[in-house]
Structure formats: structure tokens, C-alpha cells
Amino acid sequence: MKEKVIGILEDLTGSQEIADNLDINLYDEGLLDSMATVQLLLELQSQCGVDVPVSEFERSEWDTPNKIIAKVESM
């Protein structure tokens, strides 16, 4: 699952360095914005079967690759 999430993030951000720094804040670094967040949630639903309603999305809980991986694995 970790590799799948990293792949999704690399595709969305265009950055191949996601795997090198799993604690990077994707929003502070400008790699994710609100539109990319919606795309991320759609990709997670499509590829991982994880359904996260936008209304329940808490940005601070999803701002690093490690946090995203942990959330996906817990669902």
C-alpha cells in the first residue's frame, strides 16, 4: 500500500522525490493544493478502495506522505 500511495503522490505532484522525504509537508512546499487534494482523494478511492468524504478531510491529518500512508492503511 505504501508504494501505491507514493506512486499516486508522485503522479499528482510531478515530483519523483516523494519517496526520499516522507515527512515533507506537501501543502507548505506547494506540491498539493485544494484541486490536487480532490484528485488525491479520488485516486485513493479508485486505486485503494479508500473513501474519504471531502467534508471529513482534515488537511493537518493528511499533509505529509507518512500521514497519508498511515491514514490509508488504517481504513
mmCIF file of C-alpha atoms in Angstrom:
data_model
loop_
_atom_site.group_PDB
_atom_site.id
_atom_site.type_symbol
_atom_site.label_atom_id
_atom_site.label_comp_id
_atom_site.label_asym_id
_atom_site.label_seq_id
_atom_site.Cartn_x
_atom_site.Cartn_y
_atom_site.Cartn_z
ATOM 1 C CA MET A 1 0.000 0.000 0.000
ATOM 2 C CA LYS A 2 2.866 2.372 0.819
ATOM 3 C CA GLU A 3 4.287 2.107 -2.703
ATOM 4 C CA LYS A 4 0.861 2.650 -4.246
ATOM 5 C CA VAL A 5 0.277 5.835 -2.207
ATOM 6 C CA ILE A 6 3.754 7.134 -3.053
ATOM 7 C CA GLY A 7 3.079 6.454 -6.727
ATOM 8 C CA ILE A 8 -0.198 8.370 -6.586
ATOM 9 C CA LEU A 9 1.508 11.316 -4.868
ATOM 10 C CA GLU A 10 4.381 11.336 -7.369
ATOM 11 C CA ASP A 11 1.922 11.323 -10.272
ATOM 12 C CA LEU A 12 -0.173 14.138 -8.764
ATOM 13 C CA THR A 13 2.721 16.355 -7.722
ATOM 14 C CA GLY A 14 5.069 15.632 -10.616
ATOM 15 C CA SER A 15 7.804 15.135 -8.021
ATOM 16 C CA GLN A 16 9.863 11.962 -8.056
ATOM 17 C CA GLU A 17 11.357 12.884 -4.686
ATOM 18 C CA ILE A 18 8.337 11.999 -2.540
ATOM 19 C CA ALA A 19 9.829 8.636 -1.548
ATOM 20 C CA ASP A 20 13.039 10.362 -0.440
ATOM 21 C CA ASN A 21 11.301 12.526 2.169
ATOM 22 C CA LEU A 22 8.104 11.026 3.562
ATOM 23 C CA ASP A 23 7.795 13.788 6.151
ATOM 24 C CA ILE A 24 7.734 16.683 3.664
ATOM 25 C CA ASN A 25 4.722 18.944 4.139
ATOM 26 C CA LEU A 26 3.066 18.693 0.733
ATOM 27 C CA TYR A 27 1.000 21.851 1.210
ATOM 28 C CA ASP A 28 3.763 24.073 2.605
ATOM 29 C CA GLU A 29 6.037 23.022 -0.263
ATOM 30 C CA GLY A 30 3.325 23.855 -2.811
ATOM 31 C CA LEU A 31 3.113 20.252 -4.054
ATOM 32 C CA LEU A 32 -0.581 19.901 -3.192
ATOM 33 C CA ASP A 33 -3.383 22.442 -3.316
ATOM 34 C CA SER A 34 -7.148 22.148 -2.986
ATOM 35 C CA MET A 35 -7.638 20.834 -6.536
ATOM 36 C CA ALA A 36 -4.849 18.273 -6.149
ATOM 37 C CA THR A 37 -6.366 17.205 -2.819
ATOM 38 C CA VAL A 38 -9.643 16.334 -4.536
ATOM 39 C CA GLN A 39 -7.681 14.407 -7.172
ATOM 40 C CA LEU A 40 -5.761 12.613 -4.405
ATOM 41 C CA LEU A 41 -8.972 11.541 -2.680
ATOM 42 C CA LEU A 42 -10.414 10.307 -5.990
ATOM 43 C CA GLU A 43 -7.248 8.330 -6.775
ATOM 44 C CA LEU A 44 -7.175 6.796 -3.293
ATOM 45 C CA GLN A 45 -10.781 5.743 -3.743
ATOM 46 C CA SER A 46 -10.153 4.336 -7.216
ATOM 47 C CA GLN A 47 -6.834 2.581 -6.612
ATOM 48 C CA CYS A 48 -7.010 1.704 -2.904
ATOM 49 C CA GLY A 49 -10.724 1.470 -2.179
ATOM 50 C CA VAL A 50 -10.434 4.215 0.439
ATOM 51 C CA ASP A 51 -13.444 6.509 0.651
ATOM 52 C CA VAL A 52 -12.784 9.829 2.384
ATOM 53 C CA PRO A 53 -15.567 12.394 2.022
ATOM 54 C CA VAL A 54 -14.192 15.880 1.379
ATOM 55 C CA SER A 55 -16.330 17.117 4.271
ATOM 56 C CA GLU A 56 -14.395 14.840 6.654
ATOM 57 C CA PHE A 57 -10.970 15.677 5.234
ATOM 58 C CA GLU A 58 -8.752 17.395 7.810
ATOM 59 C CA ARG A 59 -5.750 18.846 5.985
ATOM 60 C CA SER A 60 -3.439 18.692 9.010
ATOM 61 C CA GLU A 61 -4.007 14.925 9.179
ATOM 62 C CA TRP A 62 -3.042 14.439 5.514
ATOM 63 C CA ASP A 63 -0.179 16.905 4.959
ATOM 64 C CA THR A 64 2.786 14.502 4.665
ATOM 65 C CA PRO A 65 3.241 11.262 2.729
ATOM 66 C CA ASN A 66 3.722 9.371 6.029
ATOM 67 C CA LYS A 67 0.429 10.699 7.389
ATOM 68 C CA ILE A 68 -1.397 9.820 4.160
ATOM 69 C CA ILE A 69 0.050 6.304 4.169
ATOM 70 C CA ALA A 70 -0.942 5.806 7.826
ATOM 71 C CA LYS A 71 -4.496 7.066 7.170
ATOM 72 C CA VAL A 72 -4.932 4.798 4.140
ATOM 73 C CA GLU A 73 -3.584 1.770 5.999
ATOM 74 C CA SER A 74 -5.938 2.423 8.925
ATOM 75 C CA MET A 75 -9.050 2.492 6.726
#
